[in-house]
mmCIF file with all atom_site columns, C-alpha atoms in Angstrom:
data_model
loop_
_atom_site.group_PDB
_atom_site.id
_atom_site.type_symbol
_atom_site.label_atom_id
_atom_site.label_alt_id
_atom_site.label_comp_id
_atom_site.label_asym_id
_atom_site.label_entity_id
_atom_site.label_seq_id
_atom_site.pdbx_PDB_ins_code
_atom_site.Cartn_x
_atom_site.Cartn_y
_atom_site.Cartn_z
_atom_site.occupancy
_atom_site.B_iso_or_equiv
_atom_site.pdbx_formal_charge
_atom_site.auth_seq_id
_atom_site.auth_comp_id
_atom_site.auth_asym_id
_atom_site.auth_atom_id
_atom_site.pdbx_PDB_model_num
ATOM 1   C CA . MET A 1 1  ? 22.191  10.635  -7.789  1.00 89.00 ? 1  MET A CA 1
ATOM 2   C CA . THR A 1 2  ? 18.845  12.186  -8.576  1.00 95.00 ? 2  THR A CA 1
ATOM 3   C CA . ALA A 1 3  ? 16.151  13.261  -6.114  1.00 97.00 ? 3  ALA A CA 1
ATOM 4   C CA . TYR A 1 4  ? 12.917  11.309  -6.347  1.00 97.00 ? 4  TYR A CA 1
ATOM 5   C CA . THR A 1 5  ? 9.613   11.220  -4.500  1.00 97.00 ? 5  THR A CA 1
ATOM 6   C CA . ALA A 1 6  ? 8.017   7.792   -4.267  1.00 97.00 ? 6  ALA A CA 1
ATOM 7   C CA . THR A 1 7  ? 4.349   7.922   -3.425  1.00 97.00 ? 7  THR A CA 1
ATOM 8   C CA . VAL A 1 8  ? 3.131   4.760   -1.715  1.00 98.00 ? 8  VAL A CA 1
ATOM 9   C CA . THR A 1 9  ? -0.618  4.105   -1.397  1.00 97.00 ? 9  THR A CA 1
ATOM 10  C CA . VAL A 1 10 ? -1.579  1.447   1.112   1.00 97.00 ? 10 VAL A CA 1
ATOM 11  C CA . ARG A 1 11 ? -5.173  0.129   1.018   1.00 96.00 ? 11 ARG A CA 1
ATOM 12  C CA . LEU A 1 12 ? -6.971  -2.601  2.843   1.00 96.00 ? 12 LEU A CA 1
ATOM 13  C CA . LYS A 1 13 ? -7.598  -5.652  0.651   1.00 96.00 ? 13 LYS A CA 1
ATOM 14  C CA . ARG A 1 14 ? -11.159 -6.209  -0.506  1.00 91.00 ? 14 ARG A CA 1
ATOM 15  C CA . GLY A 1 15 ? -13.064 -8.028  2.194   1.00 92.00 ? 15 GLY A CA 1
ATOM 16  C CA . VAL A 1 16 ? -11.047 -6.701  5.068   1.00 95.00 ? 16 VAL A CA 1
ATOM 17  C CA . LEU A 1 17 ? -13.320 -4.793  7.442   1.00 95.00 ? 17 LEU A CA 1
ATOM 18  C CA . ASP A 1 18 ? -12.630 -1.079  7.774   1.00 95.00 ? 18 ASP A CA 1
ATOM 19  C CA . PRO A 1 19 ? -14.522 0.224   10.829  1.00 95.00 ? 19 PRO A CA 1
ATOM 20  C CA . GLU A 1 20 ? -12.950 3.670   10.553  1.00 93.00 ? 20 GLU A CA 1
ATOM 21  C CA . ALA A 1 21 ? -14.231 4.135   6.988   1.00 96.00 ? 21 ALA A CA 1
ATOM 22  C CA . GLU A 1 22 ? -17.648 2.774   8.053   1.00 96.00 ? 22 GLU A CA 1
ATOM 23  C CA . THR A 1 23 ? -17.870 5.252   10.909  1.00 97.00 ? 23 THR A CA 1
ATOM 24  C CA . THR A 1 24 ? -16.820 8.121   8.625   1.00 97.00 ? 24 THR A CA 1
ATOM 25  C CA . GLN A 1 25 ? -19.482 7.137   6.058   1.00 97.00 ? 25 GLN A CA 1
ATOM 26  C CA . GLN A 1 26 ? -22.159 6.997   8.775   1.00 97.00 ? 26 GLN A CA 1
ATOM 27  C CA . ALA A 1 27 ? -21.106 10.403  10.059  1.00 98.00 ? 27 ALA A CA 1
ATOM 28  C CA . LEU A 1 28 ? -21.397 11.876  6.561   1.00 97.00 ? 28 LEU A CA 1
ATOM 29  C CA . GLU A 1 29 ? -24.824 10.317  6.182   1.00 97.00 ? 29 GLU A CA 1
ATOM 30  C CA . ARG A 1 30 ? -25.915 11.815  9.491   1.00 97.00 ? 30 ARG A CA 1
ATOM 31  C CA . LEU A 1 31 ? -24.841 15.177  8.137   1.00 97.00 ? 31 LEU A CA 1
ATOM 32  C CA . GLY A 1 32 ? -27.233 14.612  5.214   1.00 97.00 ? 32 GLY A CA 1
ATOM 33  C CA . PHE A 1 33 ? -24.794 13.509  2.508   1.00 97.00 ? 33 PHE A CA 1
ATOM 34  C CA . GLU A 1 34 ? -25.658 10.555  0.301   1.00 95.00 ? 34 GLU A CA 1
ATOM 35  C CA . LEU A 1 35 ? -22.896 8.191   -0.748  1.00 95.00 ? 35 LEU A CA 1
ATOM 36  C CA . SER A 1 36 ? -22.860 4.549   -1.682  1.00 95.00 ? 36 SER A CA 1
ATOM 37  C CA . ASP A 1 37 ? -19.403 3.634   -0.325  1.00 96.00 ? 37 ASP A CA 1
ATOM 38  C CA . LEU A 1 38 ? -16.368 5.127   1.360   1.00 97.00 ? 38 LEU A CA 1
ATOM 39  C CA . ARG A 1 39 ? -12.934 3.559   1.424   1.00 96.00 ? 39 ARG A CA 1
ATOM 40  C CA . SER A 1 40 ? -9.856  4.954   3.170   1.00 96.00 ? 40 SER A CA 1
ATOM 41  C CA . ALA A 1 41 ? -6.175  4.568   2.333   1.00 97.00 ? 41 ALA A CA 1
ATOM 42  C CA . ASP A 1 42 ? -2.867  5.728   3.721   1.00 96.00 ? 42 ASP A CA 1
ATOM 43  C CA . VAL A 1 43 ? -0.370  7.569   1.508   1.00 97.00 ? 43 VAL A CA 1
ATOM 44  C CA . PHE A 1 44 ? 3.312   7.939   2.289   1.00 97.00 ? 44 PHE A CA 1
ATOM 45  C CA . GLU A 1 45 ? 5.431   10.325  0.225   1.00 96.00 ? 45 GLU A CA 1
ATOM 46  C CA . LEU A 1 46 ? 9.061   9.244   0.495   1.00 97.00 ? 46 LEU A CA 1
ATOM 47  C CA . ASP A 1 47 ? 11.851  11.676  -0.661  1.00 97.00 ? 47 ASP A CA 1
ATOM 48  C CA . LEU A 1 48 ? 14.925  9.721   -1.563  1.00 96.00 ? 48 LEU A CA 1
ATOM 49  C CA . ASP A 1 49 ? 18.037  9.987   -3.708  1.00 96.00 ? 49 ASP A CA 1
ATOM 50  C CA . ALA A 1 50 ? 18.702  7.156   -6.226  1.00 96.00 ? 50 ALA A CA 1
ATOM 51  C CA . ASP A 1 51 ? 20.552  6.564   -9.516  1.00 96.00 ? 51 ASP A CA 1
ATOM 52  C CA . SER A 1 52 ? 17.362  5.875   -11.413 1.00 96.00 ? 52 SER A CA 1
ATOM 53  C CA . ALA A 1 53 ? 13.564  5.978   -11.071 1.00 96.00 ? 53 ALA A CA 1
ATOM 54  C CA . ASP A 1 54 ? 13.621  2.143   -11.103 1.00 97.00 ? 54 ASP A CA 1
ATOM 55  C CA . GLU A 1 55 ? 16.031  2.036   -8.177  1.00 97.00 ? 55 GLU A CA 1
ATOM 56  C CA . ALA A 1 56 ? 13.966  4.569   -6.252  1.00 97.00 ? 56 ALA A CA 1
ATOM 57  C CA . GLY A 1 57 ? 10.837  2.439   -6.879  1.00 97.00 ? 57 GLY A CA 1
ATOM 58  C CA . GLU A 1 58 ? 12.532  -0.715  -5.740  1.00 97.00 ? 58 GLU A CA 1
ATOM 59  C CA . ARG A 1 59 ? 13.718  0.815   -2.528  1.00 97.00 ? 59 ARG A CA 1
ATOM 60  C CA . ALA A 1 60 ? 10.273  2.308   -1.842  1.00 98.00 ? 60 ALA A CA 1
ATOM 61  C CA . GLU A 1 61 ? 8.759   -1.123  -2.454  1.00 97.00 ? 61 GLU A CA 1
ATOM 62  C CA . GLU A 1 62 ? 11.203  -2.716  -0.014  1.00 97.00 ? 62 GLU A CA 1
ATOM 63  C CA . MET A 1 63 ? 10.363  -0.152  2.688   1.00 97.00 ? 63 MET A CA 1
ATOM 64  C CA . THR A 1 64 ? 6.659   -0.755  2.085   1.00 98.00 ? 64 THR A CA 1
ATOM 65  C CA . GLU A 1 65 ? 7.066   -4.542  2.480   1.00 97.00 ? 65 GLU A CA 1
ATOM 66  C CA . ARG A 1 66 ? 9.276   -4.168  5.552   1.00 96.00 ? 66 ARG A CA 1
ATOM 67  C CA . LEU A 1 67 ? 7.327   -1.538  7.422   1.00 97.00 ? 67 LEU A CA 1
ATOM 68  C CA . LEU A 1 68 ? 4.564   0.519   5.736   1.00 97.00 ? 68 LEU A CA 1
ATOM 69  C CA . ALA A 1 69 ? 2.163   -2.204  4.712   1.00 97.00 ? 69 ALA A CA 1
ATOM 70  C CA . ASN A 1 70 ? 1.072   -5.541  6.152   1.00 96.00 ? 70 ASN A CA 1
ATOM 71  C CA . PRO A 1 71 ? 0.863   -7.899  3.172   1.00 93.00 ? 71 PRO A CA 1
ATOM 72  C CA . THR A 1 72 ? -1.756  -10.078 4.924   1.00 94.00 ? 72 THR A CA 1
ATOM 73  C CA . ILE A 1 73 ? -4.346  -7.319  4.906   1.00 96.00 ? 73 ILE A CA 1
ATOM 74  C CA . HIS A 1 74 ? -2.950  -4.603  2.635   1.00 97.00 ? 74 HIS A CA 1
ATOM 75  C CA . ASP A 1 75 ? -2.499  -4.000  -1.112  1.00 97.00 ? 75 ASP A CA 1
ATOM 76  C CA . TYR A 1 76 ? -0.206  -1.180  -2.163  1.00 97.00 ? 76 TYR A CA 1
ATOM 77  C CA . ASP A 1 77 ? 1.072   0.615   -5.172  1.00 96.00 ? 77 ASP A CA 1
ATOM 78  C CA . VAL A 1 78 ? 4.184   2.747   -5.656  1.00 98.00 ? 78 VAL A CA 1
ATOM 79  C CA . GLU A 1 79 ? 4.560   5.736   -8.060  1.00 97.00 ? 79 GLU A CA 1
ATOM 80  C CA . VAL A 1 80 ? 7.888   7.426   -8.590  1.00 98.00 ? 80 VAL A CA 1
ATOM 81  C CA . ALA A 1 81 ? 8.357   10.991  -9.831  1.00 97.00 ? 81 ALA A CA 1
ATOM 82  C CA . GLN A 1 82 ? 11.533  13.092  -10.136 1.00 96.00 ? 82 GLN A CA 1
ATOM 83  C CA . ARG A 1 83 ? 11.725  15.855  -7.566  1.00 91.00 ? 83 ARG A CA 1
ATOM 84  C CA . GLU A 1 84 ? 12.836  19.415  -8.390  1.00 78.00 ? 84 GLU A CA 1
ATOM 85  C CA . MET B 1 1  ? -27.458 10.018  -12.517 1.00 89.00 ? 1  MET B CA 1
ATOM 86  C CA . THR B 1 2  ? -23.980 8.687   -13.130 1.00 94.00 ? 2  THR B CA 1
ATOM 87  C CA . ALA B 1 3  ? -21.760 6.838   -10.715 1.00 97.00 ? 3  ALA B CA 1
ATOM 88  C CA . TYR B 1 4  ? -18.564 8.700   -9.735  1.00 97.00 ? 4  TYR B CA 1
ATOM 89  C CA . THR B 1 5  ? -15.670 8.084   -7.389  1.00 97.00 ? 5  THR B CA 1
ATOM 90  C CA . ALA B 1 6  ? -14.246 11.186  -5.763  1.00 97.00 ? 6  ALA B CA 1
ATOM 91  C CA . THR B 1 7  ? -10.757 10.733  -4.376  1.00 97.00 ? 7  THR B CA 1
ATOM 92  C CA . VAL B 1 8  ? -9.991  13.191  -1.604  1.00 98.00 ? 8  VAL B CA 1
ATOM 93  C CA . THR B 1 9  ? -6.396  13.554  -0.421  1.00 97.00 ? 9  THR B CA 1
ATOM 94  C CA . VAL B 1 10 ? -5.991  15.278  2.947   1.00 97.00 ? 10 VAL B CA 1
ATOM 95  C CA . ARG B 1 11 ? -2.475  16.459  3.886   1.00 96.00 ? 11 ARG B CA 1
ATOM 96  C CA . LEU B 1 12 ? -1.098  18.393  6.782   1.00 96.00 ? 12 LEU B CA 1
ATOM 97  C CA . LYS B 1 13 ? -0.200  21.971  5.813   1.00 96.00 ? 13 LYS B CA 1
ATOM 98  C CA . ARG B 1 14 ? 3.501   22.785  5.529   1.00 91.00 ? 14 ARG B CA 1
ATOM 99  C CA . GLY B 1 15 ? 4.875   23.611  8.982   1.00 92.00 ? 15 GLY B CA 1
ATOM 100 C CA . VAL B 1 16 ? 2.393   21.490  10.893  1.00 95.00 ? 16 VAL B CA 1
ATOM 101 C CA . LEU B 1 17 ? 4.276   18.884  12.933  1.00 95.00 ? 17 LEU B CA 1
ATOM 102 C CA . ASP B 1 18 ? 3.597   15.234  11.953  1.00 95.00 ? 18 ASP B CA 1
ATOM 103 C CA . PRO B 1 19 ? 4.964   13.022  14.734  1.00 95.00 ? 19 PRO B CA 1
ATOM 104 C CA . GLU B 1 20 ? 3.576   9.877   13.117  1.00 93.00 ? 20 GLU B CA 1
ATOM 105 C CA . ALA B 1 21 ? 5.503   10.518  9.892   1.00 96.00 ? 21 ALA B CA 1
ATOM 106 C CA . GLU B 1 22 ? 8.599   11.377  11.889  1.00 96.00 ? 22 GLU B CA 1
ATOM 107 C CA . THR B 1 23 ? 8.388   8.145   13.835  1.00 97.00 ? 23 THR B CA 1
ATOM 108 C CA . THR B 1 24 ? 7.861   6.148   10.614  1.00 97.00 ? 24 THR B CA 1
ATOM 109 C CA . GLN B 1 25 ? 10.886  7.815   9.008   1.00 97.00 ? 25 GLN B CA 1
ATOM 110 C CA . GLN B 1 26 ? 13.048  7.008   12.068  1.00 98.00 ? 26 GLN B CA 1
ATOM 111 C CA . ALA B 1 27 ? 11.872  3.363   12.056  1.00 98.00 ? 27 ALA B CA 1
ATOM 112 C CA . LEU B 1 28 ? 12.797  3.090   8.349   1.00 98.00 ? 28 LEU B CA 1
ATOM 113 C CA . GLU B 1 29 ? 16.242  4.578   9.082   1.00 97.00 ? 29 GLU B CA 1
ATOM 114 C CA . ARG B 1 30 ? 16.748  2.133   11.955  1.00 97.00 ? 30 ARG B CA 1
ATOM 115 C CA . LEU B 1 31 ? 16.028  -0.623  9.410   1.00 97.00 ? 31 LEU B CA 1
ATOM 116 C CA . GLY B 1 32 ? 18.901  0.737   7.305   1.00 97.00 ? 32 GLY B CA 1
ATOM 117 C CA . PHE B 1 33 ? 16.972  2.690   4.682   1.00 97.00 ? 33 PHE B CA 1
ATOM 118 C CA . GLU B 1 34 ? 18.113  6.188   3.668   1.00 95.00 ? 34 GLU B CA 1
ATOM 119 C CA . LEU B 1 35 ? 15.533  8.839   2.959   1.00 95.00 ? 35 LEU B CA 1
ATOM 120 C CA . SER B 1 36 ? 15.531  12.610  3.192   1.00 95.00 ? 36 SER B CA 1
ATOM 121 C CA . ASP B 1 37 ? 11.919  13.132  4.131   1.00 96.00 ? 37 ASP B CA 1
ATOM 122 C CA . LEU B 1 38 ? 8.617   11.272  4.671   1.00 97.00 ? 38 LEU B CA 1
ATOM 123 C CA . ARG B 1 39 ? 5.167   12.824  4.629   1.00 96.00 ? 39 ARG B CA 1
ATOM 124 C CA . SER B 1 40 ? 1.922   11.073  5.228   1.00 96.00 ? 40 SER B CA 1
ATOM 125 C CA . ALA B 1 41 ? -1.596  11.832  3.906   1.00 97.00 ? 41 ALA B CA 1
ATOM 126 C CA . ASP B 1 42 ? -5.048  10.359  4.225   1.00 96.00 ? 42 ASP B CA 1
ATOM 127 C CA . VAL B 1 43 ? -7.031  9.379   1.155   1.00 97.00 ? 43 VAL B CA 1
ATOM 128 C CA . PHE B 1 44 ? -10.796 8.887   1.070   1.00 97.00 ? 44 PHE B CA 1
ATOM 129 C CA . GLU B 1 45 ? -12.465 7.331   -1.954  1.00 96.00 ? 45 GLU B CA 1
ATOM 130 C CA . LEU B 1 46 ? -16.105 8.361   -2.030  1.00 97.00 ? 46 LEU B CA 1
ATOM 131 C CA . ASP B 1 47 ? -18.525 6.513   -4.313  1.00 97.00 ? 47 ASP B CA 1
ATOM 132 C CA . LEU B 1 48 ? -21.483 8.760   -5.102  1.00 96.00 ? 48 LEU B CA 1
ATOM 133 C CA . ASP B 1 49 ? -24.133 9.265   -7.773  1.00 96.00 ? 49 ASP B CA 1
ATOM 134 C CA . ALA B 1 50 ? -24.449 12.691  -9.359  1.00 96.00 ? 50 ALA B CA 1
ATOM 135 C CA . ASP B 1 51 ? -25.685 14.386  -12.536 1.00 96.00 ? 51 ASP B CA 1
ATOM 136 C CA . SER B 1 52 ? -22.217 15.546  -13.550 1.00 96.00 ? 52 SER B CA 1
ATOM 137 C CA . ALA B 1 53 ? -18.559 15.229  -12.532 1.00 96.00 ? 53 ALA B CA 1
ATOM 138 C CA . ASP B 1 54 ? -18.688 18.867  -11.414 1.00 97.00 ? 54 ASP B CA 1
ATOM 139 C CA . GLU B 1 55 ? -21.629 18.145  -9.088  1.00 97.00 ? 55 GLU B CA 1
ATOM 140 C CA . ALA B 1 56 ? -19.832 15.078  -7.729  1.00 97.00 ? 56 ALA B CA 1
ATOM 141 C CA . GLY B 1 57 ? -16.654 17.189  -7.083  1.00 97.00 ? 57 GLY B CA 1
ATOM 142 C CA . GLU B 1 58 ? -18.649 19.914  -5.361  1.00 97.00 ? 58 GLU B CA 1
ATOM 143 C CA . ARG B 1 59 ? -20.330 17.471  -3.004  1.00 97.00 ? 59 ARG B CA 1
ATOM 144 C CA . ALA B 1 60 ? -17.035 15.754  -2.239  1.00 98.00 ? 60 ALA B CA 1
ATOM 145 C CA . GLU B 1 61 ? -15.523 19.155  -1.447  1.00 97.00 ? 61 GLU B CA 1
ATOM 146 C CA . GLU B 1 62 ? -18.438 19.977  0.876   1.00 97.00 ? 62 GLU B CA 1
ATOM 147 C CA . MET B 1 63 ? -17.988 16.633  2.696   1.00 97.00 ? 63 MET B CA 1
ATOM 148 C CA . THR B 1 64 ? -14.285 17.317  3.054   1.00 98.00 ? 64 THR B CA 1
ATOM 149 C CA . GLU B 1 65 ? -14.886 20.833  4.512   1.00 97.00 ? 65 GLU B CA 1
ATOM 150 C CA . ARG B 1 66 ? -17.579 19.559  6.896   1.00 96.00 ? 66 ARG B CA 1
ATOM 151 C CA . LEU B 1 67 ? -15.912 16.408  8.114   1.00 97.00 ? 67 LEU B CA 1
ATOM 152 C CA . LEU B 1 68 ? -12.894 14.906  6.435   1.00 97.00 ? 68 LEU B CA 1
ATOM 153 C CA . ALA B 1 69 ? -10.408 17.751  6.801   1.00 97.00 ? 69 ALA B CA 1
ATOM 154 C CA . ASN B 1 70 ? -9.703  20.409  9.345   1.00 96.00 ? 70 ASN B CA 1
ATOM 155 C CA . PRO B 1 71 ? -9.015  23.597  7.358   1.00 93.00 ? 71 PRO B CA 1
ATOM 156 C CA . THR B 1 72 ? -6.817  24.999  10.109  1.00 95.00 ? 72 THR B CA 1
ATOM 157 C CA . ILE B 1 73 ? -4.184  22.300  9.707   1.00 96.00 ? 73 ILE B CA 1
ATOM 158 C CA . HIS B 1 74 ? -5.059  20.489  6.477   1.00 97.00 ? 74 HIS B CA 1
ATOM 159 C CA . ASP B 1 75 ? -4.827  21.082  2.732   1.00 97.00 ? 75 ASP B CA 1
ATOM 160 C CA . TYR B 1 76 ? -6.819  18.858  0.473   1.00 97.00 ? 76 TYR B CA 1
ATOM 161 C CA . ASP B 1 77 ? -7.482  18.110  -3.185  1.00 96.00 ? 77 ASP B CA 1
ATOM 162 C CA . VAL B 1 78 ? -10.370 16.336  -4.838  1.00 98.00 ? 78 VAL B CA 1
ATOM 163 C CA . GLU B 1 79 ? -10.217 14.252  -8.059  1.00 97.00 ? 79 GLU B CA 1
ATOM 164 C CA . VAL B 1 80 ? -13.338 12.934  -9.684  1.00 98.00 ? 80 VAL B CA 1
ATOM 165 C CA . ALA B 1 81 ? -13.518 9.913   -12.032 1.00 97.00 ? 81 ALA B CA 1
ATOM 166 C CA . GLN B 1 82 ? -16.458 8.154   -13.576 1.00 96.00 ? 82 GLN B CA 1
ATOM 167 C CA . ARG B 1 83 ? -17.056 4.734   -12.102 1.00 90.00 ? 83 ARG B CA 1
ATOM 168 C CA . GLU B 1 84 ? -17.923 1.633   -14.145 1.00 78.00 ? 84 GLU B CA 1
#
């Protein structure tokens, strides 16, 4: 078994309203910053032991589909790296 | 002016309690998944126009220090990429 960290990024799908991001953008603009768009995403770093990077990625994907993301409104991607 | 996307990742500093991450980890364990740790982070993707990648990075850093992160409890990093 090797120690891996799977980094799962969960984003809202295009077209899904994100009032939190909109509010954050407006607040930055009120502070005098100029920006054309702001998107927010959630990242989960999962430390897990697995026999291979592929297995770690599959398990992380399963956890994402079961709990971390809502497939109706979210897209996600999973990156796996070996952990020291 | 060139279009850039600055990706800002805001994490809790080591030692700062993260009850949301803890609850998420427990929920995954109740679903039968094994994992040794789970950390969460917020990601902001800022679309902005600037004269150079360095300038875009500096402005993103300023926005992070002013609003997106709380330096007492958060660490952050900024990555800048040109946008098509």
